[in-house]
Amino acid sequence: FLEMFQAGAEFIEKTLKNLTTSTDAVAVVHSTDLVIEAIVENQEIKNELFKRLDKFAPEHTIFASNTSSLQITQLANSTTRQDRFGGLHFFNPVPMMKLVEVIKTPMTSQKTFESLVDFSKAVGKSPVSCKDTPGFIVNRLLVPYMMEAVRLFERGDASKEDIDVAMKIGAGYPMGPFELLDYVGLDTSKYIIDGWHALEPNNPLFAPSPLLNKLVEEKKLGKKTGEGFYKYK
């Protein structure tokens, strides 16, 4: 255990030595080759940032978003560099998770796409490619799965505890769907499903959940608030 702790501390120290920080994005963007945005999951705020950075970044600079649920195309349209814009969706916690989804919009150039794939490999990740569709690969499968688990519970077909145990032991998942929802944050999950429902209102996989809406309304957002589907001390 001590060796693991020391290795973790060394990793943090080594990583921090490679980083410089600034709260003035405009001031640092003029000398960058790649800009990866990872701010709040809000379309308007992201668009505003990209619009501003677009004016100050060099022509060759590639822009990428770490969004998990918003359309990359919509973000790219806030700039004048649609061909030099793509998605780089890292997974949480980033130091441990090897996967990066590289998103290519219809406007992303092949050169930009290849640069994003090469960058992902250079930082030790395993890139997969996907078109600019809701949720890309992982969340497109994962979010409807979690919502279907909630519906199963809402109908009274099984308890949330039994659903979690079943998926952990039966499917080999590290967390059950309710544990995962609480970990991700019920507000985040609701925000994603609401956005997709607005895009495709007739898709039953994207239908909102009354129970999820109720918990979010009651500010029971999961682990971060001490209560969601489960209670946390």
JSON list of C-alpha atoms in Angstrom, two decimals:
[
{"chain": "A", "resi": 1, "resn": "PHE", "atom": "CA", "xyz": [0.00, 0.00, 0.00]},
{"chain": "A", "resi": 2, "resn": "LEU", "atom": "CA", "xyz": [2.84, 2.39, 0.87]},
{"chain": "A", "resi": 3, "resn": "GLU", "atom": "CA", "xyz": [4.49, 1.70, -2.52]},
{"chain": "A", "resi": 4, "resn": "MET", "atom": "CA", "xyz": [1.22, 2.51, -4.31]},
{"chain": "A", "resi": 5, "resn": "PHE", "atom": "CA", "xyz": [0.87, 5.74, -2.35]},
{"chain": "A", "resi": 6, "resn": "GLN", "atom": "CA", "xyz": [4.46, 6.77, -3.17]},
{"chain": "A", "resi": 7, "resn": "ALA", "atom": "CA", "xyz": [3.96, 5.93, -6.86]},
{"chain": "A", "resi": 8, "resn": "GLY", "atom": "CA", "xyz": [0.79, 8.03, -6.89]},
{"chain": "A", "resi": 9, "resn": "ALA", "atom": "CA", "xyz": [2.57, 10.97, -5.24]},
{"chain": "A", "resi": 10, "resn": "GLU", "atom": "CA", "xyz": [5.44, 10.72, -7.76]},
{"chain": "A", "resi": 11, "resn": "PHE", "atom": "CA", "xyz": [2.97, 10.66, -10.66]},
{"chain": "A", "resi": 12, "resn": "ILE", "atom": "CA", "xyz": [1.24, 13.80, -9.37]},
{"chain": "A", "resi": 13, "resn": "GLU", "atom": "CA", "xyz": [4.56, 15.61, -8.82]},
{"chain": "A", "resi": 14, "resn": "LYS", "atom": "CA", "xyz": [5.88, 14.65, -12.28]},
{"chain": "A", "resi": 15, "resn": "THR", "atom": "CA", "xyz": [2.62, 15.68, -13.97]},
{"chain": "A", "resi": 16, "resn": "LEU", "atom": "CA", "xyz": [2.43, 19.04, -12.22]},
{"chain": "A", "resi": 17, "resn": "LYS", "atom": "CA", "xyz": [6.00, 19.84, -13.35]},
{"chain": "A", "resi": 18, "resn": "ASN", "atom": "CA", "xyz": [4.79, 19.60, -16.95]},
{"chain": "A", "resi": 19, "resn": "LEU", "atom": "CA", "xyz": [1.91, 22.01, -16.39]},
{"chain": "A", "resi": 20, "resn": "THR", "atom": "CA", "xyz": [1.69, 25.77, -16.32]},
{"chain": "A", "resi": 21, "resn": "THR", "atom": "CA", "xyz": [-1.58, 27.38, -15.34]},
{"chain": "A", "resi": 22, "resn": "SER", "atom": "CA", "xyz": [-3.29, 30.63, -16.20]},
{"chain": "A", "resi": 23, "resn": "THR", "atom": "CA", "xyz": [-6.72, 32.13, -15.68]},
{"chain": "A", "resi": 24, "resn": "ASP", "atom": "CA", "xyz": [-6.38, 34.21, -18.85]},
{"chain": "A", "resi": 25, "resn": "ALA", "atom": "CA", "xyz": [-7.18, 31.88, -21.75]},
{"chain": "A", "resi": 26, "resn": "VAL", "atom": "CA", "xyz": [-6.80, 34.62, -24.36]},
{"chain": "A", "resi": 27, "resn": "ALA", "atom": "CA", "xyz": [-3.26, 35.41, -23.18]},
{"chain": "A", "resi": 28, "resn": "VAL", "atom": "CA", "xyz": [-1.97, 31.84, -23.59]},
{"chain": "A", "resi": 29, "resn": "VAL", "atom": "CA", "xyz": [-3.88, 30.69, -26.67]},
{"chain": "A", "resi": 30, "resn": "HIS", "atom": "CA", "xyz": [-1.68, 32.66, -29.11]},
{"chain": "A", "resi": 31, "resn": "SER", "atom": "CA", "xyz": [1.16, 30.13, -28.69]},
{"chain": "A", "resi": 32, "resn": "THR", "atom": "CA", "xyz": [-0.78, 26.86, -28.65]},
{"chain": "A", "resi": 33, "resn": "ASP", "atom": "CA", "xyz": [-1.16, 24.11, -31.26]},
{"chain": "A", "resi": 34, "resn": "LEU", "atom": "CA", "xyz": [-4.15, 22.47, -29.60]},
{"chain": "A", "resi": 35, "resn": "VAL", "atom": "CA", "xyz": [-6.87, 23.88, -27.34]},
{"chain": "A", "resi": 36, "resn": "ILE", "atom": "CA", "xyz": [-8.98, 21.38, -25.38]},
{"chain": "A", "resi": 37, "resn": "GLU", "atom": "CA", "xyz": [-12.04, 22.88, -23.68]},
{"chain": "A", "resi": 38, "resn": "ALA", "atom": "CA", "xyz": [-13.32, 21.19, -20.52]},
{"chain": "A", "resi": 39, "resn": "ILE", "atom": "CA", "xyz": [-15.57, 23.82, -18.94]},
{"chain": "A", "resi": 40, "resn": "VAL", "atom": "CA", "xyz": [-19.17, 23.57, -17.69]},
{"chain": "A", "resi": 41, "resn": "GLU", "atom": "CA", "xyz": [-21.50, 21.46, -19.87]},
{"chain": "A", "resi": 42, "resn": "ASN", "atom": "CA", "xyz": [-23.44, 24.42, -21.25]},
{"chain": "A", "resi": 43, "resn": "GLN", "atom": "CA", "xyz": [-23.74, 25.09, -24.99]},
{"chain": "A", "resi": 44, "resn": "GLU", "atom": "CA", "xyz": [-23.93, 28.90, -24.77]},
{"chain": "A", "resi": 45, "resn": "ILE", "atom": "CA", "xyz": [-20.99, 29.26, -22.38]},
{"chain": "A", "resi": 46, "resn": "LYS", "atom": "CA", "xyz": [-18.84, 26.92, -24.49]},
{"chain": "A", "resi": 47, "resn": "ASN", "atom": "CA", "xyz": [-19.79, 28.77, -27.69]},
{"chain": "A", "resi": 48, "resn": "GLU", "atom": "CA", "xyz": [-18.88, 32.09, -26.11]},
{"chain": "A", "resi": 49, "resn": "LEU", "atom": "CA", "xyz": [-15.44, 30.79, -25.07]},
{"chain": "A", "resi": 50, "resn": "PHE", "atom": "CA", "xyz": [-14.66, 29.29, -28.48]},
{"chain": "A", "resi": 51, "resn": "LYS", "atom": "CA", "xyz": [-15.84, 32.45, -30.25]},
{"chain": "A", "resi": 52, "resn": "ARG", "atom": "CA", "xyz": [-13.45, 34.53, -28.15]},
{"chain": "A", "resi": 53, "resn": "LEU", "atom": "CA", "xyz": [-10.48, 32.17, -28.45]},
{"chain": "A", "resi": 54, "resn": "ASP", "atom": "CA", "xyz": [-11.01, 31.88, -32.22]},
{"chain": "A", "resi": 55, "resn": "LYS", "atom": "CA", "xyz": [-10.06, 35.56, -32.60]},
{"chain": "A", "resi": 56, "resn": "PHE", "atom": "CA", "xyz": [-6.73, 35.16, -30.81]},
{"chain": "A", "resi": 57, "resn": "ALA", "atom": "CA", "xyz": [-5.53, 31.63, -31.68]},
{"chain": "A", "resi": 58, "resn": "PRO", "atom": "CA", "xyz": [-3.14, 31.12, -34.63]},
{"chain": "A", "resi": 59, "resn": "GLU", "atom": "CA", "xyz": [-4.62, 29.87, -37.87]},
{"chain": "A", "resi": 60, "resn": "HIS", "atom": "CA", "xyz": [-3.08, 26.38, -37.49]},
{"chain": "A", "resi": 61, "resn": "THR", "atom": "CA", "xyz": [-4.42, 25.86, -33.93]},
{"chain": "A", "resi": 62, "resn": "ILE", "atom": "CA", "xyz": [-6.84, 22.96, -33.55]},
{"chain": "A", "resi": 63, "resn": "PHE", "atom": "CA", "xyz": [-9.81, 23.37, -31.20]},
{"chain": "A", "resi": 64, "resn": "ALA", "atom": "CA", "xyz": [-11.34, 20.39, -29.41]},
{"chain": "A", "resi": 65, "resn": "SER", "atom": "CA", "xyz": [-14.09, 19.92, -26.83]},
{"chain": "A", "resi": 66, "resn": "ASN", "atom": "CA", "xyz": [-14.21, 17.38, -24.02]},
{"chain": "A", "resi": 67, "resn": "THR", "atom": "CA", "xyz": [-18.03, 17.48, -24.02]},
{"chain": "A", "resi": 68, "resn": "SER", "atom": "CA", "xyz": [-19.79, 14.18, -23.35]},
{"chain": "A", "resi": 69, "resn": "SER", "atom": "CA", "xyz": [-23.24, 15.09, -24.64]},
{"chain": "A", "resi": 70, "resn": "LEU", "atom": "CA", "xyz": [-23.28, 18.29, -26.74]},
{"chain": "A", "resi": 71, "resn": "GLN", "atom": "CA", "xyz": [-22.95, 18.37, -30.53]},
{"chain": "A", "resi": 72, "resn": "ILE", "atom": "CA", "xyz": [-19.40, 19.12, -31.67]},
{"chain": "A", "resi": 73, "resn": "THR", "atom": "CA", "xyz": [-20.78, 20.59, -34.91]},
{"chain": "A", "resi": 74, "resn": "GLN", "atom": "CA", "xyz": [-22.76, 23.23, -32.97]},
{"chain": "A", "resi": 75, "resn": "LEU", "atom": "CA", "xyz": [-19.62, 24.18, -31.02]},
{"chain": "A", "resi": 76, "resn": "ALA", "atom": "CA", "xyz": [-17.51, 24.30, -34.19]},
{"chain": "A", "resi": 77, "resn": "ASN", "atom": "CA", "xyz": [-20.03, 26.64, -35.80]},
{"chain": "A", "resi": 78, "resn": "SER", "atom": "CA", "xyz": [-19.21, 29.29, -33.19]},
{"chain": "A", "resi": 79, "resn": "THR", "atom": "CA", "xyz": [-15.74, 29.58, -34.80]},
{"chain": "A", "resi": 80, "resn": "THR", "atom": "CA", "xyz": [-14.26, 30.22, -38.23]},
{"chain": "A", "resi": 81, "resn": "ARG", "atom": "CA", "xyz": [-12.18, 27.00, -38.06]},
{"chain": "A", "resi": 82, "resn": "GLN", "atom": "CA", "xyz": [-14.77, 24.26, -38.56]},
{"chain": "A", "resi": 83, "resn": "ASP", "atom": "CA", "xyz": [-12.17, 22.15, -40.42]},
{"chain": "A", "resi": 84, "resn": "ARG", "atom": "CA", "xyz": [-9.77, 22.43, -37.45]},
{"chain": "A", "resi": 85, "resn": "PHE", "atom": "CA", "xyz": [-12.35, 21.47, -34.81]},
{"chain": "A", "resi": 86, "resn": "GLY", "atom": "CA", "xyz": [-13.14, 18.06, -33.32]},
{"chain": "A", "resi": 87, "resn": "GLY", "atom": "CA", "xyz": [-14.09, 16.25, -30.13]},
{"chain": "A", "resi": 88, "resn": "LEU", "atom": "CA", "xyz": [-11.68, 14.74, -27.61]},
{"chain": "A", "resi": 89, "resn": "HIS", "atom": "CA", "xyz": [-13.81, 13.06, -24.97]},
{"chain": "A", "resi": 90, "resn": "PHE", "atom": "CA", "xyz": [-11.63, 11.83, -22.09]},
{"chain": "A", "resi": 91, "resn": "PHE", "atom": "CA", "xyz": [-13.10, 9.57, -19.39]},
{"chain": "A", "resi": 92, "resn": "ASN", "atom": "CA", "xyz": [-13.20, 10.13, -15.65]},
{"chain": "A", "resi": 93, "resn": "PRO", "atom": "CA", "xyz": [-10.87, 9.71, -13.79]},
{"chain": "A", "resi": 94, "resn": "VAL", "atom": "CA", "xyz": [-8.59, 10.74, -16.66]},
{"chain": "A", "resi": 95, "resn": "PRO", "atom": "CA", "xyz": [-5.24, 9.54, -15.17]},
{"chain": "A", "resi": 96, "resn": "MET", "atom": "CA", "xyz": [-6.64, 5.99, -14.87]},
{"chain": "A", "resi": 97, "resn": "MET", "atom": "CA", "xyz": [-8.96, 5.70, -17.87]},
{"chain": "A", "resi": 98, "resn": "LYS", "atom": "CA", "xyz": [-7.18, 4.89, -21.14]},
{"chain": "A", "resi": 99, "resn": "LEU", "atom": "CA", "xyz": [-10.08, 5.66, -23.49]},
{"chain": "A", "resi": 100, "resn": "VAL", "atom": "CA", "xyz": [-10.48, 8.81, -25.58]},
{"chain": "A", "resi": 101, "resn": "GLU", "atom": "CA", "xyz": [-13.33, 9.21, -28.07]},
{"chain": "A", "resi": 102, "resn": "VAL", "atom": "CA", "xyz": [-12.13, 11.24, -31.07]},
{"chain": "A", "resi": 103, "resn": "ILE", "atom": "CA", "xyz": [-15.12, 12.90, -32.75]},
{"chain": "A", "resi": 104, "resn": "LYS", "atom": "CA", "xyz": [-15.06, 13.85, -36.41]},
{"chain": "A", "resi": 105, "resn": "THR", "atom": "CA", "xyz": [-17.76, 16.23, -37.65]},
{"chain": "A", "resi": 106, "resn": "PRO", "atom": "CA", "xyz": [-18.66, 16.42, -41.37]},
{"chain": "A", "resi": 107, "resn": "MET", "atom": "CA", "xyz": [-16.45, 19.55, -41.48]},
{"chain": "A", "resi": 108, "resn": "THR", "atom": "CA", "xyz": [-13.40, 18.19, -39.61]},
{"chain": "A", "resi": 109, "resn": "SER", "atom": "CA", "xyz": [-10.49, 17.76, -42.03]},
{"chain": "A", "resi": 110, "resn": "GLN", "atom": "CA", "xyz": [-8.70, 14.42, -42.25]},
{"chain": "A", "resi": 111, "resn": "LYS", "atom": "CA", "xyz": [-5.46, 16.15, -41.21]},
{"chain": "A", "resi": 112, "resn": "THR", "atom": "CA", "xyz": [-7.14, 17.52, -38.05]},
{"chain": "A", "resi": 113, "resn": "PHE", "atom": "CA", "xyz": [-8.67, 14.13, -37.25]},
{"chain": "A", "resi": 114, "resn": "GLU", "atom": "CA", "xyz": [-5.30, 12.37, -37.63]},
{"chain": "A", "resi": 115, "resn": "SER", "atom": "CA", "xyz": [-3.63, 15.01, -35.43]},
{"chain": "A", "resi": 116, "resn": "LEU", "atom": "CA", "xyz": [-6.20, 14.40, -32.67]},
{"chain": "A", "resi": 117, "resn": "VAL", "atom": "CA", "xyz": [-5.68, 10.63, -32.89]},
{"chain": "A", "resi": 118, "resn": "ASP", "atom": "CA", "xyz": [-1.88, 11.07, -32.81]},
{"chain": "A", "resi": 119, "resn": "PHE", "atom": "CA", "xyz": [-2.15, 13.42, -29.81]},
{"chain": "A", "resi": 120, "resn": "SER", "atom": "CA", "xyz": [-4.31, 10.89, -27.93]},
{"chain": "A", "resi": 121, "resn": "LYS", "atom": "CA", "xyz": [-1.72, 8.15, -28.52]},
{"chain": "A", "resi": 122, "resn": "ALA", "atom": "CA", "xyz": [1.15, 10.48, -27.56]},
{"chain": "A", "resi": 123, "resn": "VAL", "atom": "CA", "xyz": [-0.40, 11.07, -24.11]},
{"chain": "A", "resi": 124, "resn": "GLY", "atom": "CA", "xyz": [-0.76, 7.31, -23.59]},
{"chain": "A", "resi": 125, "resn": "LYS", "atom": "CA", "xyz": [-4.46, 6.91, -24.38]},
{"chain": "A", "resi": 126, "resn": "SER", "atom": "CA", "xyz": [-6.36, 4.48, -26.60]},
{"chain": "A", "resi": 127, "resn": "PRO", "atom": "CA", "xyz": [-8.37, 6.51, -29.15]},
{"chain": "A", "resi": 128, "resn": "VAL", "atom": "CA", "xyz": [-11.60, 5.32, -30.78]},
{"chain": "A", "resi": 129, "resn": "SER", "atom": "CA", "xyz": [-13.37, 7.23, -33.52]},
{"chain": "A", "resi": 130, "resn": "CYS", "atom": "CA", "xyz": [-17.02, 8.21, -33.77]},
{"chain": "A", "resi": 131, "resn": "LYS", "atom": "CA", "xyz": [-19.21, 10.52, -35.83]},
{"chain": "A", "resi": 132, "resn": "ASP", "atom": "CA", "xyz": [-20.86, 13.52, -34.17]},
{"chain": "A", "resi": 133, "resn": "THR", "atom": "CA", "xyz": [-23.93, 11.72, -32.80]},
{"chain": "A", "resi": 134, "resn": "PRO", "atom": "CA", "xyz": [-25.60, 12.11, -29.34]},
{"chain": "A", "resi": 135, "resn": "GLY", "atom": "CA", "xyz": [-23.36, 10.59, -26.65]},
{"chain": "A", "resi": 136, "resn": "PHE", "atom": "CA", "xyz": [-20.81, 9.34, -29.19]},
{"chain": "A", "resi": 137, "resn": "ILE", "atom": "CA", "xyz": [-20.13, 5.64, -28.38]},
{"chain": "A", "resi": 138, "resn": "VAL", "atom": "CA", "xyz": [-19.93, 5.06, -24.63]},
{"chain": "A", "resi": 139, "resn": "ASN", "atom": "CA", "xyz": [-22.62, 7.45, -23.36]},
{"chain": "A", "resi": 140, "resn": "ARG", "atom": "CA", "xyz": [-24.93, 6.63, -26.27]},
{"chain": "A", "resi": 141, "resn": "LEU", "atom": "CA", "xyz": [-25.03, 3.07, -24.91]},
{"chain": "A", "resi": 142, "resn": "LEU", "atom": "CA", "xyz": [-24.50, 3.83, -21.22]},
{"chain": "A", "resi": 143, "resn": "VAL", "atom": "CA", "xyz": [-27.09, 6.60, -20.59]},
{"chain": "A", "resi": 144, "resn": "PRO", "atom": "CA", "xyz": [-30.07, 4.70, -22.11]},
{"chain": "A", "resi": 145, "resn": "TYR", "atom": "CA", "xyz": [-28.93, 1.61, -20.14]},
{"chain": "A", "resi": 146, "resn": "MET", "atom": "CA", "xyz": [-28.99, 3.60, -16.88]},
{"chain": "A", "resi": 147, "resn": "MET", "atom": "CA", "xyz": [-32.35, 5.15, -17.76]},
{"chain": "A", "resi": 148, "resn": "GLU", "atom": "CA", "xyz": [-33.77, 1.72, -18.54]},
{"chain": "A", "resi": 149, "resn": "ALA", "atom": "CA", "xyz": [-32.60, 0.54, -15.10]},
{"chain": "A", "resi": 150, "resn": "VAL", "atom": "CA", "xyz": [-34.51, 3.46, -13.52]},
{"chain": "A", "resi": 151, "resn": "ARG", "atom": "CA", "xyz": [-37.64, 2.52, -15.51]},
{"chain": "A", "resi": 152, "resn": "LEU", "atom": "CA", "xyz": [-37.28, -1.10, -14.36]},
{"chain": "A", "resi": 153, "resn": "PHE", "atom": "CA", "xyz": [-37.22, 0.16, -10.76]},
{"chain": "A", "resi": 154, "resn": "GLU", "atom": "CA", "xyz": [-40.05, 2.68, -11.37]},
{"chain": "A", "resi": 155, "resn": "ARG", "atom": "CA", "xyz": [-42.30, -0.13, -12.61]},
{"chain": "A", "resi": 156, "resn": "GLY", "atom": "CA", "xyz": [-41.57, -2.11, -9.43]},
{"chain": "A", "resi": 157, "resn": "ASP", "atom": "CA", "xyz": [-40.05, -5.01, -11.39]},
{"chain": "A", "resi": 158, "resn": "ALA", "atom": "CA", "xyz": [-36.95, -5.18, -9.17]},
{"chain": "A", "resi": 159, "resn": "SER", "atom": "CA", "xyz": [-35.29, -3.27, -6.34]},
{"chain": "A", "resi": 160, "resn": "LYS", "atom": "CA", "xyz": [-32.42, -0.90, -7.13]},
{"chain": "A", "resi": 161, "resn": "GLU", "atom": "CA", "xyz": [-30.16, -3.00, -4.89]},
{"chain": "A", "resi": 162, "resn": "ASP", "atom": "CA", "xyz": [-30.95, -6.19, -6.83]},
{"chain": "A", "resi": 163, "resn": "ILE", "atom": "CA", "xyz": [-30.53, -4.44, -10.18]},
{"chain": "A", "resi": 164, "resn": "ASP", "atom": "CA", "xyz": [-27.09, -3.20, -9.10]},
{"chain": "A", "resi": 165, "resn": "VAL", "atom": "CA", "xyz": [-26.01, -6.62, -7.83]},
{"chain": "A", "resi": 166, "resn": "ALA", "atom": "CA", "xyz": [-27.32, -8.31, -10.98]},
{"chain": "A", "resi": 167, "resn": "MET", "atom": "CA", "xyz": [-25.36, -6.05, -13.33]},
{"chain": "A", "resi": 168, "resn": "LYS", "atom": "CA", "xyz": [-22.17, -6.26, -11.28]},
{"chain": "A", "resi": 169, "resn": "ILE", "atom": "CA", "xyz": [-22.17, -10.05, -10.94]},
{"chain": "A", "resi": 170, "resn": "GLY", "atom": "CA", "xyz": [-24.09, -10.94, -14.11]},
{"chain": "A", "resi": 171, "resn": "ALA", "atom": "CA", "xyz": [-22.48, -8.49, -16.54]},
{"chain": "A", "resi": 172, "resn": "GLY", "atom": "CA", "xyz": [-19.17, -7.88, -14.76]},
{"chain": "A", "resi": 173, "resn": "TYR", "atom": "CA", "xyz": [-19.71, -4.12, -14.47]},
{"chain": "A", "resi": 174, "resn": "PRO", "atom": "CA", "xyz": [-17.63, -2.39, -11.74]},
{"chain": "A", "resi": 175, "resn": "MET", "atom": "CA", "xyz": [-20.71, -0.44, -10.58]},
{"chain": "A", "resi": 176, "resn": "GLY", "atom": "CA", "xyz": [-24.43, -1.08, -10.85]},
{"chain": "A", "resi": 177, "resn": "PRO", "atom": "CA", "xyz": [-26.52, 1.50, -12.78]},
{"chain": "A", "resi": 178, "resn": "PHE", "atom": "CA", "xyz": [-27.86, 3.23, -9.65]},
{"chain": "A", "resi": 179, "resn": "GLU", "atom": "CA", "xyz": [-24.40, 3.42, -8.07]},
{"chain": "A", "resi": 180, "resn": "LEU", "atom": "CA", "xyz": [-23.11, 4.86, -11.34]},
{"chain": "A", "resi": 181, "resn": "LEU", "atom": "CA", "xyz": [-25.94, 7.41, -11.60]},
{"chain": "A", "resi": 182, "resn": "ASP", "atom": "CA", "xyz": [-25.17, 8.61, -8.07]},
{"chain": "A", "resi": 183, "resn": "TYR", "atom": "CA", "xyz": [-21.45, 8.77, -8.93]},
{"chain": "A", "resi": 184, "resn": "VAL", "atom": "CA", "xyz": [-21.99, 10.73, -12.16]},
{"chain": "A", "resi": 185, "resn": "GLY", "atom": "CA", "xyz": [-24.56, 13.05, -10.56]},
{"chain": "A", "resi": 186, "resn": "LEU", "atom": "CA", "xyz": [-28.31, 12.85, -11.12]},
{"chain": "A", "resi": 187, "resn": "ASP", "atom": "CA", "xyz": [-28.40, 16.47, -12.35]},
{"chain": "A", "resi": 188, "resn": "THR", "atom": "CA", "xyz": [-25.77, 15.67, -15.00]},
{"chain": "A", "resi": 189, "resn": "SER", "atom": "CA", "xyz": [-27.66, 12.56, -16.12]},
{"chain": "A", "resi": 190, "resn": "LYS", "atom": "CA", "xyz": [-30.92, 14.52, -16.29]},
{"chain": "A", "resi": 191, "resn": "TYR", "atom": "CA", "xyz": [-29.25, 17.31, -18.28]},
{"chain": "A", "resi": 192, "resn": "ILE", "atom": "CA", "xyz": [-27.98, 14.78, -20.85]},
{"chain": "A", "resi": 193, "resn": "ILE", "atom": "CA", "xyz": [-31.26, 12.90, -21.26]},
{"chain": "A", "resi": 194, "resn": "ASP", "atom": "CA", "xyz": [-33.26, 16.15, -21.45]},
{"chain": "A", "resi": 195, "resn": "GLY", "atom": "CA", "xyz": [-30.97, 17.42, -24.21]},
{"chain": "A", "resi": 196, "resn": "TRP", "atom": "CA", "xyz": [-31.28, 14.21, -26.21]},
{"chain": "A", "resi": 197, "resn": "HIS", "atom": "CA", "xyz": [-35.05, 14.12, -25.68]},
{"chain": "A", "resi": 198, "resn": "ALA", "atom": "CA", "xyz": [-35.28, 17.62, -27.14]},
{"chain": "A", "resi": 199, "resn": "LEU", "atom": "CA", "xyz": [-33.29, 16.44, -30.18]},
{"chain": "A", "resi": 200, "resn": "GLU", "atom": "CA", "xyz": [-35.29, 13.23, -30.67]},
{"chain": "A", "resi": 201, "resn": "PRO", "atom": "CA", "xyz": [-38.63, 13.55, -28.79]},
{"chain": "A", "resi": 202, "resn": "ASN", "atom": "CA", "xyz": [-40.03, 10.34, -30.30]},
{"chain": "A", "resi": 203, "resn": "ASN", "atom": "CA", "xyz": [-37.10, 8.14, -29.30]},
{"chain": "A", "resi": 204, "resn": "PRO", "atom": "CA", "xyz": [-38.27, 6.01, -26.31]},
{"chain": "A", "resi": 205, "resn": "LEU", "atom": "CA", "xyz": [-34.65, 5.50, -25.20]},
{"chain": "A", "resi": 206, "resn": "PHE", "atom": "CA", "xyz": [-34.41, 9.25, -24.54]},
{"chain": "A", "resi": 207, "resn": "ALA", "atom": "CA", "xyz": [-37.68, 9.56, -22.59]},
{"chain": "A", "resi": 208, "resn": "PRO", "atom": "CA", "xyz": [-37.33, 11.48, -19.28]},
{"chain": "A", "resi": 209, "resn": "SER", "atom": "CA", "xyz": [-37.86, 9.70, -15.96]},
{"chain": "A", "resi": 210, "resn": "PRO", "atom": "CA", "xyz": [-40.36, 11.08, -13.39]},
{"chain": "A", "resi": 211, "resn": "LEU", "atom": "CA", "xyz": [-38.31, 9.60, -10.52]},
{"chain": "A", "resi": 212, "resn": "LEU", "atom": "CA", "xyz": [-35.04, 11.10, -11.75]},
{"chain": "A", "resi": 213, "resn": "ASN", "atom": "CA", "xyz": [-36.75, 14.49, -12.21]},
{"chain": "A", "resi": 214, "resn": "LYS", "atom": "CA", "xyz": [-38.20, 14.29, -8.67]},
{"chain": "A", "resi": 215, "resn": "LEU", "atom": "CA", "xyz": [-34.82, 13.50, -7.06]},
{"chain": "A", "resi": 216, "resn": "VAL", "atom": "CA", "xyz": [-33.13, 16.36, -8.92]},
{"chain": "A", "resi": 217, "resn": "GLU", "atom": "CA", "xyz": [-35.94, 18.73, -7.88]},
{"chain": "A", "resi": 218, "resn": "GLU", "atom": "CA", "xyz": [-35.35, 17.67, -4.26]},
{"chain": "A", "resi": 219, "resn": "LYS", "atom": "CA", "xyz": [-31.60, 18.42, -4.72]},
{"chain": "A", "resi": 220, "resn": "LYS", "atom": "CA", "xyz": [-30.79, 14.74, -4.13]},
{"chain": "A", "resi": 221, "resn": "LEU", "atom": "CA", "xyz": [-28.08, 14.65, -6.78]},
{"chain": "A", "resi": 222, "resn": "GLY", "atom": "CA", "xyz": [-26.06, 11.60, -5.70]},
{"chain": "A", "resi": 223, "resn": "LYS", "atom": "CA", "xyz": [-22.75, 11.23, -3.90]},
{"chain": "A", "resi": 224, "resn": "LYS", "atom": "CA", "xyz": [-21.86, 14.93, -4.10]},
{"chain": "A", "resi": 225, "resn": "THR", "atom": "CA", "xyz": [-24.93, 15.94, -2.03]},
{"chain": "A", "resi": 226, "resn": "GLY", "atom": "CA", "xyz": [-24.92, 12.90, 0.28]},
{"chain": "A", "resi": 227, "resn": "GLU", "atom": "CA", "xyz": [-28.08, 11.39, -1.18]},
{"chain": "A", "resi": 228, "resn": "GLY", "atom": "CA", "xyz": [-29.39, 10.28, -4.56]},
{"chain": "A", "resi": 229, "resn": "PHE", "atom": "CA", "xyz": [-30.80, 6.83, -5.18]},
{"chain": "A", "resi": 230, "resn": "TYR", "atom": "CA", "xyz": [-28.75, 5.82, -2.13]},
{"chain": "A", "resi": 231, "resn": "LYS", "atom": "CA", "xyz": [-27.78, 7.69, 1.04]},
{"chain": "A", "resi": 232, "resn": "TYR", "atom": "CA", "xyz": [-24.12, 8.46, 1.75]},
{"chain": "A", "resi": 233, "resn": "LYS", "atom": "CA", "xyz": [-22.60, 9.39, 5.09]}
]
